[in-house]
JSON list of C-alpha atoms in Angstrom, two decimals:
[
{"chain": "A", "resi": 1, "resn": "MET", "atom": "CA", "xyz": [-9.33, 3.62, -20.09]},
{"chain": "A", "resi": 2, "resn": "GLU", "atom": "CA", "xyz": [-9.28, 5.56, -16.79]},
{"chain": "A", "resi": 3, "resn": "GLU", "atom": "CA", "xyz": [-12.30, 7.66, -17.78]},
{"chain": "A", "resi": 4, "resn": "LYS", "atom": "CA", "xyz": [-14.24, 4.52, -18.74]},
{"chain": "A", "resi": 5, "resn": "VAL", "atom": "CA", "xyz": [-13.39, 2.92, -15.38]},
{"chain": "A", "resi": 6, "resn": "GLN", "atom": "CA", "xyz": [-14.40, 6.08, -13.49]},
{"chain": "A", "resi": 7, "resn": "ASN", "atom": "CA", "xyz": [-17.77, 6.19, -15.26]},
{"chain": "A", "resi": 8, "resn": "LEU", "atom": "CA", "xyz": [-18.44, 2.51, -14.56]},
{"chain": "A", "resi": 9, "resn": "VAL", "atom": "CA", "xyz": [-17.51, 2.78, -10.87]},
{"chain": "A", "resi": 10, "resn": "LYS", "atom": "CA", "xyz": [-19.53, 5.96, -10.30]},
{"chain": "A", "resi": 11, "resn": "THR", "atom": "CA", "xyz": [-22.58, 4.49, -12.06]},
{"chain": "A", "resi": 12, "resn": "TRP", "atom": "CA", "xyz": [-22.20, 1.27, -10.03]},
{"chain": "A", "resi": 13, "resn": "GLU", "atom": "CA", "xyz": [-22.00, 3.31, -6.81]},
{"chain": "A", "resi": 14, "resn": "MET", "atom": "CA", "xyz": [-25.11, 5.30, -7.73]},
{"chain": "A", "resi": 15, "resn": "GLU", "atom": "CA", "xyz": [-27.05, 2.11, -8.46]},
{"chain": "A", "resi": 16, "resn": "MET", "atom": "CA", "xyz": [-25.95, 0.40, -5.24]},
{"chain": "A", "resi": 17, "resn": "PHE", "atom": "CA", "xyz": [-27.07, 3.37, -3.12]},
{"chain": "A", "resi": 18, "resn": "HIS", "atom": "CA", "xyz": [-30.17, 4.58, -4.97]},
{"chain": "A", "resi": 19, "resn": "LYS", "atom": "CA", "xyz": [-31.85, 1.77, -6.90]},
{"chain": "A", "resi": 20, "resn": "LEU", "atom": "CA", "xyz": [-33.99, -0.68, -4.97]},
{"chain": "A", "resi": 21, "resn": "ASP", "atom": "CA", "xyz": [-35.15, -2.87, -7.85]},
{"chain": "A", "resi": 22, "resn": "PHE", "atom": "CA", "xyz": [-32.31, -5.10, -9.07]},
{"chain": "A", "resi": 23, "resn": "SER", "atom": "CA", "xyz": [-33.86, -5.27, -12.55]},
{"chain": "A", "resi": 24, "resn": "ASP", "atom": "CA", "xyz": [-33.17, -1.51, -12.89]},
{"chain": "A", "resi": 25, "resn": "TYR", "atom": "CA", "xyz": [-29.41, -2.02, -12.63]},
{"chain": "A", "resi": 26, "resn": "LYS", "atom": "CA", "xyz": [-27.48, -1.25, -15.80]},
{"chain": "A", "resi": 27, "resn": "THR", "atom": "CA", "xyz": [-23.93, -2.01, -14.61]},
{"chain": "A", "resi": 28, "resn": "VAL", "atom": "CA", "xyz": [-24.54, -5.27, -12.73]},
{"chain": "A", "resi": 29, "resn": "ASP", "atom": "CA", "xyz": [-25.69, -8.78, -13.58]},
{"chain": "A", "resi": 30, "resn": "PRO", "atom": "CA", "xyz": [-28.06, -9.26, -10.60]},
{"chain": "A", "resi": 31, "resn": "ASP", "atom": "CA", "xyz": [-27.95, -13.06, -10.82]},
{"chain": "A", "resi": 32, "resn": "LYS", "atom": "CA", "xyz": [-24.16, -13.45, -10.89]},
{"chain": "A", "resi": 33, "resn": "TYR", "atom": "CA", "xyz": [-23.13, -10.43, -8.77]},
{"chain": "A", "resi": 34, "resn": "ARG", "atom": "CA", "xyz": [-21.02, -11.05, -5.65]},
{"chain": "A", "resi": 35, "resn": "PHE", "atom": "CA", "xyz": [-19.63, -8.44, -3.23]},
{"chain": "A", "resi": 36, "resn": "SER", "atom": "CA", "xyz": [-16.76, -8.91, -0.79]},
{"chain": "A", "resi": 37, "resn": "LEU", "atom": "CA", "xyz": [-15.22, -6.58, 1.81]},
{"chain": "A", "resi": 38, "resn": "ASN", "atom": "CA", "xyz": [-11.66, -7.10, 3.08]},
{"chain": "A", "resi": 39, "resn": "GLY", "atom": "CA", "xyz": [-11.60, -10.77, 2.13]},
{"chain": "A", "resi": 40, "resn": "ARG", "atom": "CA", "xyz": [-14.90, -11.65, 3.82]},
{"chain": "A", "resi": 41, "resn": "LYS", "atom": "CA", "xyz": [-17.32, -14.16, 2.33]},
{"chain": "A", "resi": 42, "resn": "ALA", "atom": "CA", "xyz": [-18.73, -12.94, -0.99]},
{"chain": "A", "resi": 43, "resn": "LEU", "atom": "CA", "xyz": [-22.39, -11.87, -0.82]},
{"chain": "A", "resi": 44, "resn": "SER", "atom": "CA", "xyz": [-25.13, -11.86, -3.43]},
{"chain": "A", "resi": 45, "resn": "LEU", "atom": "CA", "xyz": [-27.21, -8.72, -4.02]},
{"chain": "A", "resi": 46, "resn": "GLN", "atom": "CA", "xyz": [-29.98, -10.19, -1.87]},
{"chain": "A", "resi": 47, "resn": "GLU", "atom": "CA", "xyz": [-27.57, -10.97, 0.99]},
{"chain": "A", "resi": 48, "resn": "LYS", "atom": "CA", "xyz": [-26.03, -7.50, 0.69]},
{"chain": "A", "resi": 49, "resn": "TRP", "atom": "CA", "xyz": [-29.45, -5.84, 0.97]},
{"chain": "A", "resi": 50, "resn": "LYS", "atom": "CA", "xyz": [-30.38, -8.04, 3.95]},
{"chain": "A", "resi": 51, "resn": "LEU", "atom": "CA", "xyz": [-27.42, -6.40, 5.71]},
{"chain": "A", "resi": 52, "resn": "GLY", "atom": "CA", "xyz": [-28.89, -3.00, 4.92]},
{"chain": "A", "resi": 53, "resn": "GLY", "atom": "CA", "xyz": [-27.19, -2.37, 1.57]},
{"chain": "A", "resi": 54, "resn": "GLY", "atom": "CA", "xyz": [-25.12, 0.76, 0.92]},
{"chain": "A", "resi": 55, "resn": "TYR", "atom": "CA", "xyz": [-23.09, 1.87, 3.92]},
{"chain": "A", "resi": 56, "resn": "ASN", "atom": "CA", "xyz": [-23.99, -1.14, 6.06]},
{"chain": "A", "resi": 57, "resn": "SER", "atom": "CA", "xyz": [-22.47, -3.62, 3.62]},
{"chain": "A", "resi": 58, "resn": "LEU", "atom": "CA", "xyz": [-19.39, -1.41, 3.20]},
{"chain": "A", "resi": 59, "resn": "LEU", "atom": "CA", "xyz": [-18.82, -1.05, 6.96]},
{"chain": "A", "resi": 60, "resn": "GLN", "atom": "CA", "xyz": [-19.13, -4.64, 8.12]},
{"chain": "A", "resi": 61, "resn": "THR", "atom": "CA", "xyz": [-16.86, -5.48, 11.04]},
{"chain": "A", "resi": 62, "resn": "SER", "atom": "CA", "xyz": [-15.93, -8.26, 13.41]},
{"chain": "A", "resi": 63, "resn": "LEU", "atom": "CA", "xyz": [-15.34, -5.80, 16.27]},
{"chain": "A", "resi": 64, "resn": "PRO", "atom": "CA", "xyz": [-17.30, -6.59, 19.44]},
{"chain": "A", "resi": 65, "resn": "GLU", "atom": "CA", "xyz": [-20.52, -4.55, 19.50]},
{"chain": "A", "resi": 66, "resn": "LYS", "atom": "CA", "xyz": [-19.46, -2.40, 22.47]},
{"chain": "A", "resi": 67, "resn": "PHE", "atom": "CA", "xyz": [-16.53, -1.04, 20.40]},
{"chain": "A", "resi": 68, "resn": "ARG", "atom": "CA", "xyz": [-18.59, -0.09, 17.35]},
{"chain": "A", "resi": 69, "resn": "CYS", "atom": "CA", "xyz": [-19.16, 3.63, 16.85]},
{"chain": "A", "resi": 70, "resn": "PHE", "atom": "CA", "xyz": [-21.25, 2.67, 13.81]},
{"chain": "A", "resi": 71, "resn": "ASN", "atom": "CA", "xyz": [-22.96, -0.68, 14.10]},
{"chain": "A", "resi": 72, "resn": "PRO", "atom": "CA", "xyz": [-24.22, -1.93, 10.73]},
{"chain": "A", "resi": 73, "resn": "ALA", "atom": "CA", "xyz": [-26.22, -4.64, 12.52]},
{"chain": "A", "resi": 74, "resn": "GLU", "atom": "CA", "xyz": [-28.42, -1.94, 14.11]},
{"chain": "A", "resi": 75, "resn": "GLU", "atom": "CA", "xyz": [-28.78, 0.34, 11.10]},
{"chain": "A", "resi": 76, "resn": "THR", "atom": "CA", "xyz": [-31.28, 0.24, 8.25]},
{"chain": "A", "resi": 77, "resn": "VAL", "atom": "CA", "xyz": [-30.63, 1.45, 4.72]},
{"chain": "A", "resi": 78, "resn": "ASP", "atom": "CA", "xyz": [-32.39, 4.70, 5.65]},
{"chain": "A", "resi": 79, "resn": "THR", "atom": "CA", "xyz": [-30.73, 5.36, 9.03]},
{"chain": "A", "resi": 80, "resn": "ALA", "atom": "CA", "xyz": [-27.26, 4.64, 7.66]},
{"chain": "A", "resi": 81, "resn": "HIS", "atom": "CA", "xyz": [-27.85, 6.85, 4.62]},
{"chain": "A", "resi": 82, "resn": "ARG", "atom": "CA", "xyz": [-29.18, 9.64, 6.86]},
{"chain": "A", "resi": 83, "resn": "ALA", "atom": "CA", "xyz": [-26.15, 9.40, 9.19]},
{"chain": "A", "resi": 84, "resn": "PHE", "atom": "CA", "xyz": [-23.68, 9.90, 6.34]},
{"chain": "A", "resi": 85, "resn": "THR", "atom": "CA", "xyz": [-25.64, 12.48, 4.35]},
{"chain": "A", "resi": 86, "resn": "THR", "atom": "CA", "xyz": [-26.05, 14.49, 7.57]},
{"chain": "A", "resi": 87, "resn": "ALA", "atom": "CA", "xyz": [-22.33, 14.29, 8.35]},
{"chain": "A", "resi": 88, "resn": "PHE", "atom": "CA", "xyz": [-21.40, 15.18, 4.75]},
{"chain": "A", "resi": 89, "resn": "PRO", "atom": "CA", "xyz": [-24.07, 17.63, 3.54]},
{"chain": "A", "resi": 90, "resn": "ARG", "atom": "CA", "xyz": [-21.95, 18.65, 0.51]},
{"chain": "A", "resi": 91, "resn": "GLY", "atom": "CA", "xyz": [-21.35, 15.02, -0.44]},
{"chain": "A", "resi": 92, "resn": "PHE", "atom": "CA", "xyz": [-18.77, 12.30, 0.07]},
{"chain": "A", "resi": 93, "resn": "ALA", "atom": "CA", "xyz": [-16.74, 12.15, -3.14]},
{"chain": "A", "resi": 94, "resn": "LEU", "atom": "CA", "xyz": [-15.17, 9.10, -4.68]},
{"chain": "A", "resi": 95, "resn": "GLU", "atom": "CA", "xyz": [-11.90, 9.75, -6.50]},
{"chain": "A", "resi": 96, "resn": "ILE", "atom": "CA", "xyz": [-10.13, 7.07, -8.49]},
{"chain": "A", "resi": 97, "resn": "LEU", "atom": "CA", "xyz": [-6.44, 7.72, -8.03]},
{"chain": "A", "resi": 98, "resn": "GLU", "atom": "CA", "xyz": [-4.91, 5.05, -10.22]},
{"chain": "A", "resi": 99, "resn": "VAL", "atom": "CA", "xyz": [-6.16, 2.26, -12.47]},
{"chain": "A", "resi": 100, "resn": "PHE", "atom": "CA", "xyz": [-3.83, -0.74, -12.49]},
{"chain": "A", "resi": 101, "resn": "SER", "atom": "CA", "xyz": [-5.67, -2.94, -14.98]},
{"chain": "A", "resi": 102, "resn": "GLY", "atom": "CA", "xyz": [-8.56, -2.61, -17.36]},
{"chain": "A", "resi": 103, "resn": "PRO", "atom": "CA", "xyz": [-11.53, -4.79, -18.28]},
{"chain": "A", "resi": 104, "resn": "PRO", "atom": "CA", "xyz": [-12.46, -7.52, -17.79]},
{"chain": "A", "resi": 105, "resn": "VAL", "atom": "CA", "xyz": [-10.67, -7.32, -14.41]},
{"chain": "A", "resi": 106, "resn": "ILE", "atom": "CA", "xyz": [-10.38, -3.74, -13.18]},
{"chain": "A", "resi": 107, "resn": "VAL", "atom": "CA", "xyz": [-8.07, -2.99, -10.26]},
{"chain": "A", "resi": 108, "resn": "TYR", "atom": "CA", "xyz": [-7.91, 0.55, -8.94]},
{"chain": "A", "resi": 109, "resn": "LYS", "atom": "CA", "xyz": [-6.84, 2.66, -5.97]},
{"chain": "A", "resi": 110, "resn": "PHE", "atom": "CA", "xyz": [-9.40, 5.12, -4.61]},
{"chain": "A", "resi": 111, "resn": "ARG", "atom": "CA", "xyz": [-9.89, 7.96, -2.17]},
{"chain": "A", "resi": 112, "resn": "HIS", "atom": "CA", "xyz": [-13.25, 8.73, -0.56]},
{"chain": "A", "resi": 113, "resn": "TRP", "atom": "CA", "xyz": [-13.45, 12.17, 0.99]},
{"chain": "A", "resi": 114, "resn": "GLY", "atom": "CA", "xyz": [-15.70, 14.96, 2.21]},
{"chain": "A", "resi": 115, "resn": "PHE", "atom": "CA", "xyz": [-15.98, 17.68, 4.83]},
{"chain": "A", "resi": 116, "resn": "MET", "atom": "CA", "xyz": [-17.68, 16.72, 8.09]},
{"chain": "A", "resi": 117, "resn": "GLU", "atom": "CA", "xyz": [-20.02, 19.69, 8.41]},
{"chain": "A", "resi": 118, "resn": "GLY", "atom": "CA", "xyz": [-22.82, 17.87, 10.20]},
{"chain": "A", "resi": 119, "resn": "PRO", "atom": "CA", "xyz": [-23.07, 15.61, 13.26]},
{"chain": "A", "resi": 120, "resn": "PHE", "atom": "CA", "xyz": [-22.47, 11.86, 13.09]},
{"chain": "A", "resi": 121, "resn": "LYS", "atom": "CA", "xyz": [-24.11, 9.51, 15.57]},
{"chain": "A", "resi": 122, "resn": "GLY", "atom": "CA", "xyz": [-24.00, 12.03, 18.44]},
{"chain": "A", "resi": 123, "resn": "ASN", "atom": "CA", "xyz": [-20.58, 13.39, 17.55]},
{"chain": "A", "resi": 124, "resn": "PRO", "atom": "CA", "xyz": [-20.40, 17.07, 16.62]},
{"chain": "A", "resi": 125, "resn": "PRO", "atom": "CA", "xyz": [-19.19, 18.25, 13.22]},
{"chain": "A", "resi": 126, "resn": "THR", "atom": "CA", "xyz": [-15.49, 19.11, 13.02]},
{"chain": "A", "resi": 127, "resn": "GLY", "atom": "CA", "xyz": [-15.57, 20.95, 9.70]},
{"chain": "A", "resi": 128, "resn": "GLU", "atom": "CA", "xyz": [-12.45, 18.95, 8.78]},
{"chain": "A", "resi": 129, "resn": "MET", "atom": "CA", "xyz": [-11.86, 16.92, 5.68]},
{"chain": "A", "resi": 130, "resn": "VAL", "atom": "CA", "xyz": [-12.43, 13.22, 6.29]},
{"chain": "A", "resi": 131, "resn": "GLU", "atom": "CA", "xyz": [-10.79, 10.79, 3.89]},
{"chain": "A", "resi": 132, "resn": "PHE", "atom": "CA", "xyz": [-9.81, 7.19, 3.52]},
{"chain": "A", "resi": 133, "resn": "PHE", "atom": "CA", "xyz": [-7.98, 5.21, 0.86]},
{"chain": "A", "resi": 134, "resn": "GLY", "atom": "CA", "xyz": [-8.43, 1.72, -0.50]},
{"chain": "A", "resi": 135, "resn": "MET", "atom": "CA", "xyz": [-8.21, -0.70, -3.38]},
{"chain": "A", "resi": 136, "resn": "SER", "atom": "CA", "xyz": [-10.95, -2.35, -5.38]},
{"chain": "A", "resi": 137, "resn": "ILE", "atom": "CA", "xyz": [-11.27, -5.15, -7.90]},
{"chain": "A", "resi": 138, "resn": "PHE", "atom": "CA", "xyz": [-14.21, -5.26, -10.31]},
{"chain": "A", "resi": 139, "resn": "GLN", "atom": "CA", "xyz": [-14.70, -8.30, -12.53]},
{"chain": "A", "resi": 140, "resn": "LEU", "atom": "CA", "xyz": [-16.84, -7.90, -15.66]},
{"chain": "A", "resi": 141, "resn": "ASP", "atom": "CA", "xyz": [-18.54, -10.60, -17.71]},
{"chain": "A", "resi": 142, "resn": "GLU", "atom": "CA", "xyz": [-18.61, -10.88, -21.51]},
{"chain": "A", "resi": 143, "resn": "HIS", "atom": "CA", "xyz": [-21.44, -8.27, -21.60]},
{"chain": "A", "resi": 144, "resn": "SER", "atom": "CA", "xyz": [-19.38, -5.77, -19.55]},
{"chain": "A", "resi": 145, "resn": "LYS", "atom": "CA", "xyz": [-21.66, -6.26, -16.55]},
{"chain": "A", "resi": 146, "resn": "VAL", "atom": "CA", "xyz": [-20.13, -6.31, -13.06]},
{"chain": "A", "resi": 147, "resn": "VAL", "atom": "CA", "xyz": [-20.24, -9.82, -11.60]},
{"chain": "A", "resi": 148, "resn": "ARG", "atom": "CA", "xyz": [-17.81, -9.45, -8.69]},
{"chain": "A", "resi": 149, "resn": "VAL", "atom": "CA", "xyz": [-16.63, -6.54, -6.55]},
{"chain": "A", "resi": 150, "resn": "GLU", "atom": "CA", "xyz": [-13.97, -6.70, -3.86]},
{"chain": "A", "resi": 151, "resn": "PHE", "atom": "CA", "xyz": [-13.05, -3.75, -1.63]},
{"chain": "A", "resi": 152, "resn": "PHE", "atom": "CA", "xyz": [-10.04, -3.50, 0.66]},
{"chain": "A", "resi": 153, "resn": "TYR", "atom": "CA", "xyz": [-9.71, -0.62, 3.13]},
{"chain": "A", "resi": 154, "resn": "ASP", "atom": "CA", "xyz": [-9.55, 0.23, 6.81]},
{"chain": "A", "resi": 155, "resn": "ARG", "atom": "CA", "xyz": [-13.03, 1.33, 7.94]},
{"chain": "A", "resi": 156, "resn": "GLY", "atom": "CA", "xyz": [-11.34, 2.87, 11.01]},
{"chain": "A", "resi": 157, "resn": "GLU", "atom": "CA", "xyz": [-9.83, 5.59, 8.82]},
{"chain": "A", "resi": 158, "resn": "LEU", "atom": "CA", "xyz": [-13.34, 6.83, 8.06]},
{"chain": "A", "resi": 159, "resn": "LEU", "atom": "CA", "xyz": [-15.07, 6.18, 11.37]},
{"chain": "A", "resi": 160, "resn": "GLY", "atom": "CA", "xyz": [-12.19, 7.40, 13.55]},
{"chain": "A", "resi": 161, "resn": "ALA", "atom": "CA", "xyz": [-12.34, 10.79, 11.87]},
{"chain": "A", "resi": 162, "resn": "LEU", "atom": "CA", "xyz": [-16.13, 10.96, 12.38]},
{"chain": "A", "resi": 163, "resn": "VAL", "atom": "CA", "xyz": [-15.99, 10.34, 16.13]},
{"chain": "A", "resi": 164, "resn": "LYS", "atom": "CA", "xyz": [-12.95, 12.37, 17.13]},
{"chain": "A", "resi": 165, "resn": "GLY", "atom": "CA", "xyz": [-15.08, 15.16, 18.61]},
{"chain": "A", "resi": 166, "resn": "SER", "atom": "CA", "xyz": [-16.78, 14.80, 21.98]},
{"chain": "A", "resi": 167, "resn": "ALA", "atom": "CA", "xyz": [-19.56, 12.23, 21.93]},
{"chain": "A", "resi": 168, "resn": "SER", "atom": "CA", "xyz": [-22.91, 13.15, 23.44]},
{"chain": "A", "resi": 169, "resn": "ASP", "atom": "CA", "xyz": [-23.20, 9.86, 25.32]},
{"chain": "A", "resi": 170, "resn": "ASP", "atom": "CA", "xyz": [-21.15, 7.84, 27.80]},
{"chain": "A", "resi": 171, "resn": "ARG", "atom": "CA", "xyz": [-19.93, 5.35, 25.19]},
{"chain": "A", "resi": 172, "resn": "VAL", "atom": "CA", "xyz": [-16.39, 6.82, 25.08]},
{"chain": "A", "resi": 173, "resn": "ALA", "atom": "CA", "xyz": [-15.88, 6.37, 28.81]},
{"chain": "A", "resi": 174, "resn": "ASP", "atom": "CA", "xyz": [-17.14, 2.80, 28.65]},
{"chain": "A", "resi": 175, "resn": "ILE", "atom": "CA", "xyz": [-14.80, 1.94, 25.79]},
{"chain": "A", "resi": 176, "resn": "SER", "atom": "CA", "xyz": [-11.70, 3.58, 27.26]},
{"chain": "A", "resi": 177, "resn": "SER", "atom": "CA", "xyz": [-12.12, 1.84, 30.61]},
{"chain": "A", "resi": 178, "resn": "SER", "atom": "CA", "xyz": [-12.54, -1.60, 29.07]},
{"chain": "A", "resi": 179, "resn": "CYS", "atom": "CA", "xyz": [-8.87, -1.96, 28.12]},
{"chain": "A", "resi": 180, "resn": "PRO", "atom": "CA", "xyz": [-7.36, -4.47, 30.59]},
{"chain": "A", "resi": 181, "resn": "ILE", "atom": "CA", "xyz": [-3.98, -2.71, 30.54]},
{"chain": "A", "resi": 182, "resn": "LEU", "atom": "CA", "xyz": [-5.03, 0.93, 30.65]},
{"chain": "A", "resi": 183, "resn": "ARG", "atom": "CA", "xyz": [-8.11, 0.74, 32.89]},
{"chain": "A", "resi": 184, "resn": "ASN", "atom": "CA", "xyz": [-6.00, 0.71, 36.05]},
{"chain": "A", "resi": 185, "resn": "THR", "atom": "CA", "xyz": [-3.62, 3.49, 35.04]},
{"chain": "A", "resi": 186, "resn": "GLY", "atom": "CA", "xyz": [-5.76, 6.26, 36.46]}
]
C-alpha cells in the first residue's frame, strides 16, 4: 500500500507543478478537485492557479506583508518556481515517512528536503539541508481520482531555513525593529 500511495502522491505533485492543462491530469478529477492548506478554505483548481499554482498555493499565509520573506501574492508561477529551483539546484525531495490509512482516504506524514546550494530571494546559499515535516490527507473518488487534498505544516520551517543567511536588502532591519517590545531594547 505504501508504494502505491508514494506513486500517487509523486505523480500528483508532478502534475500540479508541471501540467498547465487540467485535461492532461491523470491523478485528479479537475471538476471535483479541492485543495486546502492548514485548514483554510478549500480551493478549486482554477482558484489554486489564480493564486499562482505550485509553490504559491502551498505557501499561503495570513502574515502581514511586511513580515513575508516569500510573498505568494507578488509571485507568479514562473518566479516562484525559479526561486525554489535556484535555491535547490539538485531538487527538493518529497519523502513519505508513514502512511496511516489507505484509499479512498489516504493520510500520511511527509518530509520535504533538499540542500540550499543556491540563493533564495536575496539570501545567500548556506549549503545546509533544509527540511520540513507535515501531514496530508488525500481523498479519492470511485475512479481512484484525487478529489480533495489537505496539507498541514508550518511554512516557517521551510522559509526560516532559506533566509537565515544575511539578506541583501534592508528588510531584516525593518522587521526586527517593528517589534513593539524589542525595538526599544537597543
